[in-house]
Coordinates of C-alpha atoms in Angstrom, one line a residue:
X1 CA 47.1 103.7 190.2
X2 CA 45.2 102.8 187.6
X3 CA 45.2 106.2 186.0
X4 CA 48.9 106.5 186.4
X5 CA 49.4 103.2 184.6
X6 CA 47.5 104.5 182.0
X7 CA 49.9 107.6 181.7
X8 CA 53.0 105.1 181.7
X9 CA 51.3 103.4 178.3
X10 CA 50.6 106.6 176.9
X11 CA 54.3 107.8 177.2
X12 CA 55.8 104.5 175.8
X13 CA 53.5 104.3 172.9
X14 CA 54.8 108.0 172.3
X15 CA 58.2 107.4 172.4
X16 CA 57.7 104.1 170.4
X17 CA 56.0 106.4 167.5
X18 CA 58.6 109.3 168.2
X19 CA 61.4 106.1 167.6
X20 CA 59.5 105.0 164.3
X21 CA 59.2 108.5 163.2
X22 CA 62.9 109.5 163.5
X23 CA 63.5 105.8 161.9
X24 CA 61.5 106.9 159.1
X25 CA 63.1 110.0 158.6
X26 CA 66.9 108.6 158.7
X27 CA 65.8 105.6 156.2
X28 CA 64.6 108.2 153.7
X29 CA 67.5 110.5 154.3
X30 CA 69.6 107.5 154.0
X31 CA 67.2 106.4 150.5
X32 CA 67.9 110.2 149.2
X33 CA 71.7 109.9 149.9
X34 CA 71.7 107.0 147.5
X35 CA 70.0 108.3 144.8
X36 CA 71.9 111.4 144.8
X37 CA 75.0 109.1 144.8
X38 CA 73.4 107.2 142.3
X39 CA 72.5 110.0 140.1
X40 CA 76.1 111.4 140.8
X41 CA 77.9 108.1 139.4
X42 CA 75.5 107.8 136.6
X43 CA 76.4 111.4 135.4
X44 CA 80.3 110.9 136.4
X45 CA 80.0 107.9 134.0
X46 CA 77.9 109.9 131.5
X47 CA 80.8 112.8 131.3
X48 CA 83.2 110.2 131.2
X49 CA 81.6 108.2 128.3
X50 CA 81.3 111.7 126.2
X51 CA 84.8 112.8 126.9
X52 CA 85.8 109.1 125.7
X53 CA 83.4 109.5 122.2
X54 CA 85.0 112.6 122.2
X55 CA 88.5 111.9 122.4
X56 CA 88.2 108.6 119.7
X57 CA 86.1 111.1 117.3
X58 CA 89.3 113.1 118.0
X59 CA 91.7 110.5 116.9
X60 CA 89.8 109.4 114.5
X61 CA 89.3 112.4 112.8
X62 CA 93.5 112.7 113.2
X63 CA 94.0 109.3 111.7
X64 CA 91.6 110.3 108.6
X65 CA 93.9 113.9 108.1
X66 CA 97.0 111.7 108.2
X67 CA 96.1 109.0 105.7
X68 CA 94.6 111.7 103.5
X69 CA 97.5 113.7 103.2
X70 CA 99.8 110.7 103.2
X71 CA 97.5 109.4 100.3
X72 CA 98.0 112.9 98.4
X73 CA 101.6 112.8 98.8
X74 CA 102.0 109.2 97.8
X75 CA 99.6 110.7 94.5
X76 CA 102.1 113.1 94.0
X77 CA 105.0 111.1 94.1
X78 CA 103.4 108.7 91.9
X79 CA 102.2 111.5 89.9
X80 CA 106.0 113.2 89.3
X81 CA 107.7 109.1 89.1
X82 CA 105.0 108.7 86.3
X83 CA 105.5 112.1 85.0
X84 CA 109.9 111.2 84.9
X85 CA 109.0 108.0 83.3
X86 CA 106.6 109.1 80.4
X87 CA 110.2 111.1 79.7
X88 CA 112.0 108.0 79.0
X89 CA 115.5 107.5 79.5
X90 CA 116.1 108.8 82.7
X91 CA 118.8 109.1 84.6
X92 CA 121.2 111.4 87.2
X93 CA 122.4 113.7 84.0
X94 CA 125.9 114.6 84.2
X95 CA 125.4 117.4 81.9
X96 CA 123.0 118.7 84.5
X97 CA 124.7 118.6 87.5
X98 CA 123.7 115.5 88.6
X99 CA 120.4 116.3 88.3
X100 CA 117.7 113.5 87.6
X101 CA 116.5 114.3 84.4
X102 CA 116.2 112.5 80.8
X103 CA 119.6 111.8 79.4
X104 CA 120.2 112.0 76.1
X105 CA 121.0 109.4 73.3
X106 CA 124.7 110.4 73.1
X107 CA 125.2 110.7 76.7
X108 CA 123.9 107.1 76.9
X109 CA 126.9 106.1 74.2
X110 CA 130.5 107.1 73.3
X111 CA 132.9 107.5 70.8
X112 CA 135.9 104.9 69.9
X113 CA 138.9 105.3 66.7
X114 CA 136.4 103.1 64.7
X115 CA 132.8 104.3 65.5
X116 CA 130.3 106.2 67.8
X117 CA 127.1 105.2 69.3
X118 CA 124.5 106.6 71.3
X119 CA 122.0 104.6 73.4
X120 CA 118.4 105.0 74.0
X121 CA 116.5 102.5 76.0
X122 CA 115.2 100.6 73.5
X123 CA 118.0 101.4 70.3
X124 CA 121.7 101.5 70.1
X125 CA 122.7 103.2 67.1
X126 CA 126.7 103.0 65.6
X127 CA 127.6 105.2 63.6
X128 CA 130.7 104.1 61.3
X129 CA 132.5 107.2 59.0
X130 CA 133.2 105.8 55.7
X131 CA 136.7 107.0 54.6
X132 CA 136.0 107.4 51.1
X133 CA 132.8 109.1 49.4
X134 CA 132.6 106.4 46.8
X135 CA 131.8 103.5 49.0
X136 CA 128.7 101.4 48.2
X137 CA 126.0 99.5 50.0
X138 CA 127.4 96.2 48.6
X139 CA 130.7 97.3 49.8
X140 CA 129.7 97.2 53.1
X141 CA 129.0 93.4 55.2
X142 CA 127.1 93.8 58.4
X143 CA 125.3 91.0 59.4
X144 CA 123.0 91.4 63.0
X145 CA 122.7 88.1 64.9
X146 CA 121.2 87.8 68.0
X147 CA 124.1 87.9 70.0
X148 CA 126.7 89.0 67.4
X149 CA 127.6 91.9 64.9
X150 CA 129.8 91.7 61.9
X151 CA 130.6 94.5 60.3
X152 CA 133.4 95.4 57.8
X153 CA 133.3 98.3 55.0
X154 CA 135.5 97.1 52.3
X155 CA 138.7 95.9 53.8
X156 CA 138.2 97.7 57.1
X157 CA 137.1 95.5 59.6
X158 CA 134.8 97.0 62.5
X159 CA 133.5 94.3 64.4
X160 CA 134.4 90.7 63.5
X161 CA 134.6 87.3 65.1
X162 CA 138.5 87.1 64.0
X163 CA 139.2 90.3 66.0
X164 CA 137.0 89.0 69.2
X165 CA 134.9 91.9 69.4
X166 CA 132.0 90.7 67.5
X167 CA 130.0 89.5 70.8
X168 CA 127.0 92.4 71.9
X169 CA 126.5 93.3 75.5
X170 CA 123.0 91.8 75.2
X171 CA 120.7 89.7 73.3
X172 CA 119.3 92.3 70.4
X173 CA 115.9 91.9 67.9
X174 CA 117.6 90.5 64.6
X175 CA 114.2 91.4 62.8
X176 CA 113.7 95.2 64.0
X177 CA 117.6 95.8 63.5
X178 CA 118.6 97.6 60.3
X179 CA 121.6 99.2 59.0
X180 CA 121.9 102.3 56.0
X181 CA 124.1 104.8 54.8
X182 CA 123.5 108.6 55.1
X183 CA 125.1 110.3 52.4
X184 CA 126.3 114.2 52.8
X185 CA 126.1 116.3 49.1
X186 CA 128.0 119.4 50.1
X187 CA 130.4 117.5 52.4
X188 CA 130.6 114.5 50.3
X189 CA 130.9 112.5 53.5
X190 CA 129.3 109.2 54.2
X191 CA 128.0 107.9 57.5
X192 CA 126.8 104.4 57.9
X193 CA 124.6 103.7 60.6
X194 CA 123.7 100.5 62.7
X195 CA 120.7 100.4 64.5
X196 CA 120.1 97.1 67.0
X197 CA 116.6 97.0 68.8
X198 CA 117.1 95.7 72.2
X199 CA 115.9 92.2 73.2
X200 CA 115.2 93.8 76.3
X201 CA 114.6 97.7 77.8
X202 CA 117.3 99.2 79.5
X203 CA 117.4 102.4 81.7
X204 CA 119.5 104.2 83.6
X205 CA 122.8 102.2 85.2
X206 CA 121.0 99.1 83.5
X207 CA 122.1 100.4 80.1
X208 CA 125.0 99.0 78.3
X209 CA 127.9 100.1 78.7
X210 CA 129.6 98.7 75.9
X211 CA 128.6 97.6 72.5
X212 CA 131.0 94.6 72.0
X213 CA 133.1 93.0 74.1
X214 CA 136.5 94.0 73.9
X215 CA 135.5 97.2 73.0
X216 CA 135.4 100.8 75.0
X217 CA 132.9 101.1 77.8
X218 CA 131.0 103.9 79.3
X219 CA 130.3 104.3 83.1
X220 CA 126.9 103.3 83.4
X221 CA 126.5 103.5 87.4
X222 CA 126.9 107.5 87.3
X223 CA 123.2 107.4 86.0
X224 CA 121.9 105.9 89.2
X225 CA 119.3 103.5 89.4
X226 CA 116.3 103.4 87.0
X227 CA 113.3 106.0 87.6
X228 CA 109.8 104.1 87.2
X229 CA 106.6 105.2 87.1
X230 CA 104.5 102.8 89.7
X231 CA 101.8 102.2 91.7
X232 CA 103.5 101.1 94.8
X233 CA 100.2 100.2 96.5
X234 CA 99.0 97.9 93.2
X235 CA 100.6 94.6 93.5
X236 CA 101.0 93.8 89.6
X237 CA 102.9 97.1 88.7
X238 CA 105.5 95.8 91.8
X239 CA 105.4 92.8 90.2
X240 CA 105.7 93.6 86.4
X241 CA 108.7 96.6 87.8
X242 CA 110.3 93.4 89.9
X243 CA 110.3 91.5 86.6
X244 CA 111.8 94.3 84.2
X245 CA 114.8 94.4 86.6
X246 CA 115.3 90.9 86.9
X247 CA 115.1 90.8 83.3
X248 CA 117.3 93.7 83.3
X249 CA 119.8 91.9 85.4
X250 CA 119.4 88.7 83.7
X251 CA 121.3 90.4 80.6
X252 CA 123.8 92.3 82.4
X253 CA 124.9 89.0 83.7
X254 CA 124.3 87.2 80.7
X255 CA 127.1 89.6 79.0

């Protein structure tokens, strides 16, 4: 009995170490399985992270192409506004199809029975046909105020407060206004010429259209607004450009 007992302990110990072992052996499959699944997640999160650096250096990079080729067109335009405006006197030319382009003087002006005058956007000069060859300077009255013009060559009157068309359009520079008389040898024609230095710039359907009231106008609004060579993205050159038109404006009403 005894040395079967002893067989009975034997077989229990063995199948208590046989239990331990296969214990063992499924706690370090188990311990493997989780670092495998560890190591799995940590390179799932690894791809994912690169594919994400990836994908902002992606837009990123896109965003900088955008803004440096809207940046270079902005240049441009600012380049060819600034390029219209050095021109001066710009404006949809009629003469031109419609075309923006720089008008000239005498498109800016027009011709009455008395006088014509041309327009830049600083000047308007009138120019007044003497009838006779032998008129003098101190024939000729024209006084420049700064909001009026007299003028009268001998008996003819041109502009005059007693006719009510002695009023300007807008406010002109008394001391940078002058008047003269061109004289023609062969033709033995005279041409006297008033020249009135704006007050304030003038461009394109901003210009006047008349030069006193009462008197012919021109269609200013076929030259379309004024062309201006700014910054958009520099606050004082919006600011100085939202000035000039109110300025601008200012006179239009004004007249």
């Amino acid at each position: 009995r005894s040395f079967l007992g002893g067989d009975n302990k034997k077989d229990d110990d063995d199948d208590e170490n046989n239990d331990n072992s296969a214990e063992g052996s499924t706690n370090k499959i188990a311990d493997e399985l989780e670092t495998i699944a560890m190591e799995q997640k940590q390179s799932k999160q690894a791809e994912l992270l690169r594919e994400l650096e990836e994908e902002l250096l992606k837009r990123e990079n896109v965003s900088q192409t955008h803004s440096l080729e809207e940046e270079e067109q902005s240049k441009q335009f600012r380049i060819q506004m600034a390029k219209l405006a050095a021109q001066g006197n710009m404006g949809l030319s009629k003469d031109k199809g419609g075309e923006m382009s720089a008008l000239s003087p005498e498109e800016c002006g027009g011709t009455t029975e008395k006088y014509s005058w041309t327009q830049t956007e600083t000047e308007i000069s009138i120019h007044i046909p003497l009838e006779s060859f032998e008129v003098k300077g101190k024939e000729c009255k024209i006084e420049i105020k700064r909001k009026t013009l007299d003028a009268k060559i001998r008996d003819a009157i041109v502009f005059s407060e007693g006719t009510k068309n002695n009023r300007l359009f807008a406010d002109v520079n008394v001391d940078e206004s002058t008047w003269e008389i061109d004289s023609d040898e062969k033709l033995k024609t005279k041409m006297l010429t008033v020249t009135l230095a704006k007050a304030k710039r003038t461009m394109a359907n901003k210009h006047w259209s008349y030069v006193c009231e009462n008197e012919p106008k021109i269609d200013v609004e076929k030259f379309g607004p004024p062309v201006v060579g700014v910054n958009e993205r520099n606050p004082m050159d919006m600011e100085l450009m939202g000035q000039m038109f109110e300025q601008m404006k200012t006179s239009s009403e004004a007249a």
